[in-house]
Amino acid sequence: MYKYIENNFWKIALLQTLLLLIITGLVGVGTLPAEAGWVSFGIVSALILISPIFYGALFTIIGIPFYIILPNPWLVELTMWRPLFAVLFLCWFAHFIWQVIQKSKTRQPQKATNSFKSWKVYLKQFDDWINPWDKFIALFLFIALISLVFARFQVYGFKQLLFIVNILLLYWVVSRATVSTQQFLLLRKTVLGSLLVITALGFLQYLLTFFSEPYYFWQYWALMISKAYYGVPLAEVLIYSNSWFTSGTGVKALRMFGVLQDTHAFGILAVFALGLSTSYLKVQSSLTANTVWVRFKNFVVAQRKIVWLAILLSSLAVVLSGTRGIWIGMLPVSILCLMFLYFKLQQRNIKLLLIAQGLVVFWLVVSPLLTLTFNWVRSFDVDDSLLKRASSIYDLSESSNVGRLQIWQESISFAVQNPLGTGYGNFITSVVDNIPPSVSFESVADDVNKTYNLPQKYITAHNLYLHLLVELGVIGLAGFAAIVITVLGVIWRLIKYGQDSGTVLIALSLAFSMLWLLSYGFFDLTILNDRVLMFTVLLLTLLGFLQKPLSKQNENLD
């Protein structure tokens, strides 16, 4: 069975994708009841149980675009990925214990006093499993756990911490299971494929908006699709408050957000897809001609058409998401790339990243023409000028900017007065004053804040670093900074000392995505979105394999 799955992986993966797409689509339009999600859960669970651990992890990643709510009488918002990641981890753990038992049996008989040592020697392989940043991730989680001792709403904070741990189960298994270059390349392709499916669903959602009045589409999508993916509570919020619309003086147009809760998370996943797609470009193909034009023409022709298609659509999705913070978040990445060019560091690879960024700028510049084309297809005209939206970034009187500035000021003021923080998941206590001891979290969380037109539990600092500072204080922010610095340090070493251009290009593409995400962190907390965090840890998994000595990988990545 294992051999069959390895030899026919892509056929099985395609069948899995089609089945999950059909079930999810029928649940979304109301043809099937929400309970059909358990069928999808059974399909992915069966694939995990009958597959080698590595391939079980790949099937889990493939299913990410289709993980919907599992109706049950105990947990109202139980999304499919939570028990699936637990199933995957338990399979890996059982396999690990079995390997330990088998290894201990094959060792030479030893004295009883040394039996523990035999296990201890075997468990030393953990040293090879641990990535440089893993210890700081564990430290960050420990700080978050300790912070709950002094938190007002300890249970809720603990649930939010479990949310992160649940996603880290996927990271742990995939990182431990990816042990060869062949597996690494297959993992990279699978992650990109899953990202492109989410991007494709975004284009489907955007196309459907052309044939329906914005209000009716908005209500339908919230009450049907979003309800299937995220449950009734969030669907009821999305009915009246979301980031799905562009701003303008005319009829507002719906942005591209796909099956995500908001355009911000979708835009970041499009950035990830753009970065990984760029890593498939070939740098050697443009070196044989004399003129710039001929070199460029040869370069374009030499690339696979599917790679260009992925890059073009991903860059367009970044623009059509309409998320200004993501657009401006590209600026630090572009500046860094230009600095690399100036100091003549990895110039060929850096030019590939600049091509990807240039396409984002291109789509933004021609967006007025896109709007005219879209309005020609639509049955009604809308004012969705993306250039106007981009220019509003610097308008401090714009309502969204005013709200951000206000919450930033309040968060800074609170952090100065409370340097140890509120406790993880307890940002709400910095927004609501004087909460009586007898009041439950639910009663406070469900109250709609009139300033932000959101239930209190959905209000954030709109800045990742300020949010961490408010909840975890200076110590927690320092712990997160240690993770970031370690990751960037590994990327820098790969770029500076990489032994083959393939490894360096992949490392640069990962840096492209992560730096863009961190830059956008100054405007929102999108990294804590479930699917964004899943793909973030998967990018860390790819980076973790790259940083291992090439002698352990048997071959380079050119």
Coordinates of N, CA, C and O in Angstrom, one line a residue, residues 385-458:
S385 N -11.7 52.0 -7.9 CA -10.3 52.4 -8.3 C -9.3 52.0 -7.3 O -9.3 52.6 -6.2
L386 N -8.4 51.1 -7.6 CA -7.4 50.7 -6.7 C -6.3 51.7 -6.5 O -5.7 51.8 -5.4
L387 N -6.1 52.6 -7.5 CA -5.1 53.7 -7.4 C -5.6 54.7 -6.3 O -4.8 55.2 -5.5
K388 N -6.9 55.0 -6.4 CA -7.5 55.9 -5.3 C -7.3 55.3 -4.0 O -7.0 56.0 -3.0
R389 N -7.5 54.0 -3.9 CA -7.4 53.3 -2.6 C -5.9 53.4 -2.1 O -5.6 53.6 -0.9
A390 N -5.0 53.2 -3.0 CA -3.6 53.2 -2.7 C -3.2 54.6 -2.2 O -2.4 54.8 -1.2
S391 N -3.7 55.7 -2.9 CA -3.4 57.0 -2.5 C -3.9 57.4 -1.1 O -3.4 58.3 -0.4
S392 N -5.0 56.7 -0.7 CA -5.6 57.0 0.7 C -4.7 56.5 1.8 O -5.0 56.8 3.0
I393 N -3.6 55.8 1.5 CA -2.7 55.3 2.6 C -2.2 56.5 3.4 O -2.0 56.4 4.6
Y394 N -2.0 57.6 2.7 CA -1.4 58.8 3.4 C -2.4 59.8 3.9 O -2.1 60.8 4.3
D395 N -3.7 59.4 3.7 CA -4.8 60.3 4.1 C -5.1 60.0 5.6 O -5.8 59.1 5.9
L396 N -4.6 60.8 6.5 CA -4.9 60.6 7.9 C -6.3 60.8 8.3 O -6.7 60.4 9.4
S397 N -7.1 61.5 7.5 CA -8.5 61.7 7.8 C -9.4 60.5 7.3 O -10.6 60.5 7.6
E398 N -8.9 59.6 6.6 CA -9.6 58.5 6.1 C -10.0 57.6 7.3 O -9.3 57.4 8.2
S399 N -11.3 57.1 7.2 CA -11.9 56.5 8.4 C -11.1 55.3 8.9 O -10.8 55.1 10.1
S400 N -10.6 54.4 8.0 CA -9.8 53.3 8.5 C -8.5 53.7 9.1 O -8.1 53.1 10.1
N401 N -7.8 54.7 8.5 CA -6.6 55.2 9.1 C -6.8 55.9 10.5 O -6.0 55.7 11.4
V402 N -7.9 56.6 10.6 CA -8.3 57.2 11.9 C -8.4 56.1 12.9 O -7.9 56.3 14.1
G403 N -9.1 55.1 12.6 CA -9.3 54.0 13.6 C -8.0 53.3 14.0 O -7.8 53.0 15.2
R404 N -7.1 53.1 13.0 CA -5.9 52.5 13.3 C -5.0 53.4 14.2 O -4.4 52.9 15.2
L405 N -5.0 54.7 13.9 CA -4.2 55.6 14.7 C -4.7 55.6 16.1 O -3.9 55.7 17.1
Q406 N -6.0 55.6 16.3 CA -6.6 55.7 17.6 C -6.3 54.4 18.4 O -5.8 54.5 19.6
I407 N -6.4 53.2 17.8 CA -6.1 52.0 18.6 C -4.6 51.9 18.8 O -4.2 51.4 19.9
W408 N -3.8 52.4 17.9 CA -2.3 52.4 18.2 C -2.0 53.3 19.4 O -1.2 52.9 20.3
Q409 N -2.6 54.5 19.5 CA -2.3 55.4 20.6 C -2.8 54.8 21.9 O -2.0 54.8 22.9
E410 N -4.0 54.2 21.9 CA -4.5 53.6 23.1 C -3.6 52.4 23.5 O -3.4 52.2 24.7
S411 N -3.1 51.6 22.6 CA -2.3 50.4 22.9 C -1.0 50.8 23.5 O -0.5 50.2 24.4
I412 N -0.4 51.8 22.9 CA 0.9 52.3 23.4 C 0.8 52.8 24.8 O 1.6 52.5 25.7
S413 N -0.3 53.6 25.0 CA -0.6 54.2 26.4 C -0.8 53.0 27.4 O -0.2 53.1 28.5
F414 N -1.5 52.0 27.0 CA -1.8 50.9 27.9 C -0.5 50.1 28.2 O -0.2 49.7 29.3
A415 N 0.3 49.9 27.2 CA 1.5 49.1 27.3 C 2.5 49.8 28.2 O 3.2 49.2 29.0
V416 N 2.6 51.2 28.2 CA 3.5 51.9 29.0 C 3.1 51.8 30.5 O 3.9 51.6 31.4
Q417 N 1.7 51.8 30.7 CA 1.2 51.6 32.1 C 1.2 50.2 32.6 O 1.2 50.0 33.8
N418 N 1.3 49.2 31.7 CA 1.2 47.8 32.0 C 2.3 47.0 31.3 O 2.0 46.3 30.3
P419 N 3.6 47.2 31.7 CA 4.7 46.6 30.9 C 4.7 45.1 30.9 O 5.4 44.5 30.1
L420 N 4.0 44.5 31.8 CA 4.0 43.0 31.8 C 2.8 42.4 31.0 O 2.7 41.2 30.9
G421 N 1.9 43.3 30.6 CA 0.9 42.8 29.7 C -0.4 42.4 30.4 O -0.5 42.3 31.6
T422 N -1.4 42.1 29.6 CA -2.7 41.7 30.1 C -2.8 40.1 30.3 O -3.7 39.6 30.9
G423 N -1.9 39.4 29.6 CA -2.0 38.0 29.5 C -2.4 37.6 28.1 O -3.2 38.3 27.5
Y424 N -1.9 36.5 27.6 CA -2.2 36.1 26.2 C -3.7 35.9 26.0 O -4.4 35.3 26.8
G425 N -4.2 36.5 24.8 CA -5.6 36.4 24.5 C -6.5 37.3 25.3 O -7.7 37.2 25.1
N426 N -5.9 38.2 26.0 CA -6.7 39.1 26.9 C -6.6 40.6 26.5 O -6.7 41.5 27.3
F427 N -6.4 40.8 25.2 CA -6.4 42.2 24.7 C -7.6 42.9 25.0 O -7.6 44.2 25.2
I428 N -8.7 42.2 25.1 CA -10.0 42.8 25.4 C -10.0 43.7 26.7 O -10.7 44.7 26.8
T429 N -9.2 43.3 27.6 CA -9.2 44.0 28.9 C -8.5 45.3 28.8 O -8.6 46.2 29.7
S430 N -7.7 45.5 27.7 CA -7.1 46.9 27.4 C -8.1 47.8 26.7 O -7.9 49.0 26.7
V431 N -9.2 47.2 26.2 CA -10.2 48.0 25.4 C -11.4 48.4 26.3 O -11.9 49.5 26.3
V432 N -11.8 47.4 27.2 CA -12.9 47.6 28.1 C -12.5 47.9 29.5 O -11.7 47.1 30.1
D433 N -12.9 49.0 30.0 CA -12.4 49.4 31.3 C -13.3 48.8 32.4 O -14.5 48.6 32.3
N434 N -12.7 48.5 33.6 CA -13.4 48.1 34.8 C -14.4 47.0 34.6 O -15.6 47.2 34.8
I435 N -13.9 45.9 34.2 CA -14.7 44.7 34.0 C -15.0 44.1 35.4 O -14.0 43.7 36.1
P436 N -16.2 43.9 35.8 CA -16.5 43.4 37.1 C -16.0 41.9 37.2 O -16.0 41.2 36.2
P437 N -15.5 41.5 38.4 CA -15.0 40.1 38.5 C -16.0 39.0 38.2 O -15.7 37.9 37.8
S438 N -17.3 39.3 38.4 CA -18.3 38.3 38.1 C -18.8 38.2 36.7 O -19.5 37.2 36.3
V439 N -18.3 39.1 35.8 CA -18.7 39.1 34.4 C -17.9 38.0 33.6 O -16.7 38.0 33.7
S440 N -18.6 37.2 32.8 CA -17.9 36.2 32.0 C -17.3 36.8 30.7 O -17.7 37.9 30.3
F441 N -16.4 36.1 30.1 CA -15.8 36.6 28.9 C -16.8 36.8 27.8 O -16.8 37.7 27.0
E442 N -17.7 35.8 27.7 CA -18.7 35.8 26.6 C -19.6 37.0 26.6 O -19.9 37.6 25.6
S443 N -20.0 37.4 27.8 CA -20.9 38.6 27.9 C -20.2 39.9 27.5 O -20.8 40.8 26.9
V444 N -18.9 40.0 27.8 CA -18.1 41.2 27.4 C -17.7 41.1 25.9 O -17.8 42.1 25.2
A445 N -17.3 39.9 25.5 CA -16.8 39.7 24.1 C -17.9 40.0 23.1 O -17.6 40.4 22.0
D446 N -19.1 39.6 23.3 CA -20.2 39.7 22.3 C -20.8 41.1 22.2 O -21.5 41.4 21.3
D447 N -20.4 42.0 23.2 CA -20.9 43.4 23.1 C -20.3 44.1 21.9 O -19.0 44.0 21.7
V448 N -21.0 44.8 21.1 CA -20.5 45.4 19.9 C -19.9 46.8 20.3 O -20.6 47.6 20.9
N449 N -18.6 47.0 19.9 CA -18.0 48.2 20.2 C -18.4 49.2 19.1 O -18.2 49.0 18.0
K450 N -19.0 50.3 19.5 CA -19.6 51.3 18.6 C -18.5 52.0 17.8 O -18.7 52.4 16.7
T451 N -17.3 52.2 18.4 CA -16.2 52.9 17.7 C -15.7 52.1 16.5 O -15.5 52.6 15.4
Y452 N -15.6 50.7 16.7 CA -15.0 49.9 15.6 C -16.1 49.0 14.9 O -15.7 48.3 14.0
N453 N -17.3 49.1 15.4 CA -18.4 48.3 14.8 C -18.1 46.8 14.7 O -18.4 46.2 13.7
L454 N -17.6 46.4 15.8 CA -17.2 44.9 15.9 C -17.5 44.5 17.3 O -17.4 45.3 18.3
P455 N -17.8 43.2 17.5 CA -17.9 42.6 18.9 C -16.5 42.8 19.5 O -15.4 42.7 18.9
Q456 N -16.5 43.0 20.8 CA -15.2 43.3 21.5 C -14.1 42.3 21.3 O -13.0 42.6 21.2
K457 N -14.5 41.0 21.1 CA -13.5 39.9 21.0 C -12.7 40.0 19.7 O -11.7 39.4 19.6
Y458 N -13.3 40.7 18.7 CA -12.6 40.8 17.4 C -11.7 42.0 17.3 O -11.1 42.2 16.2

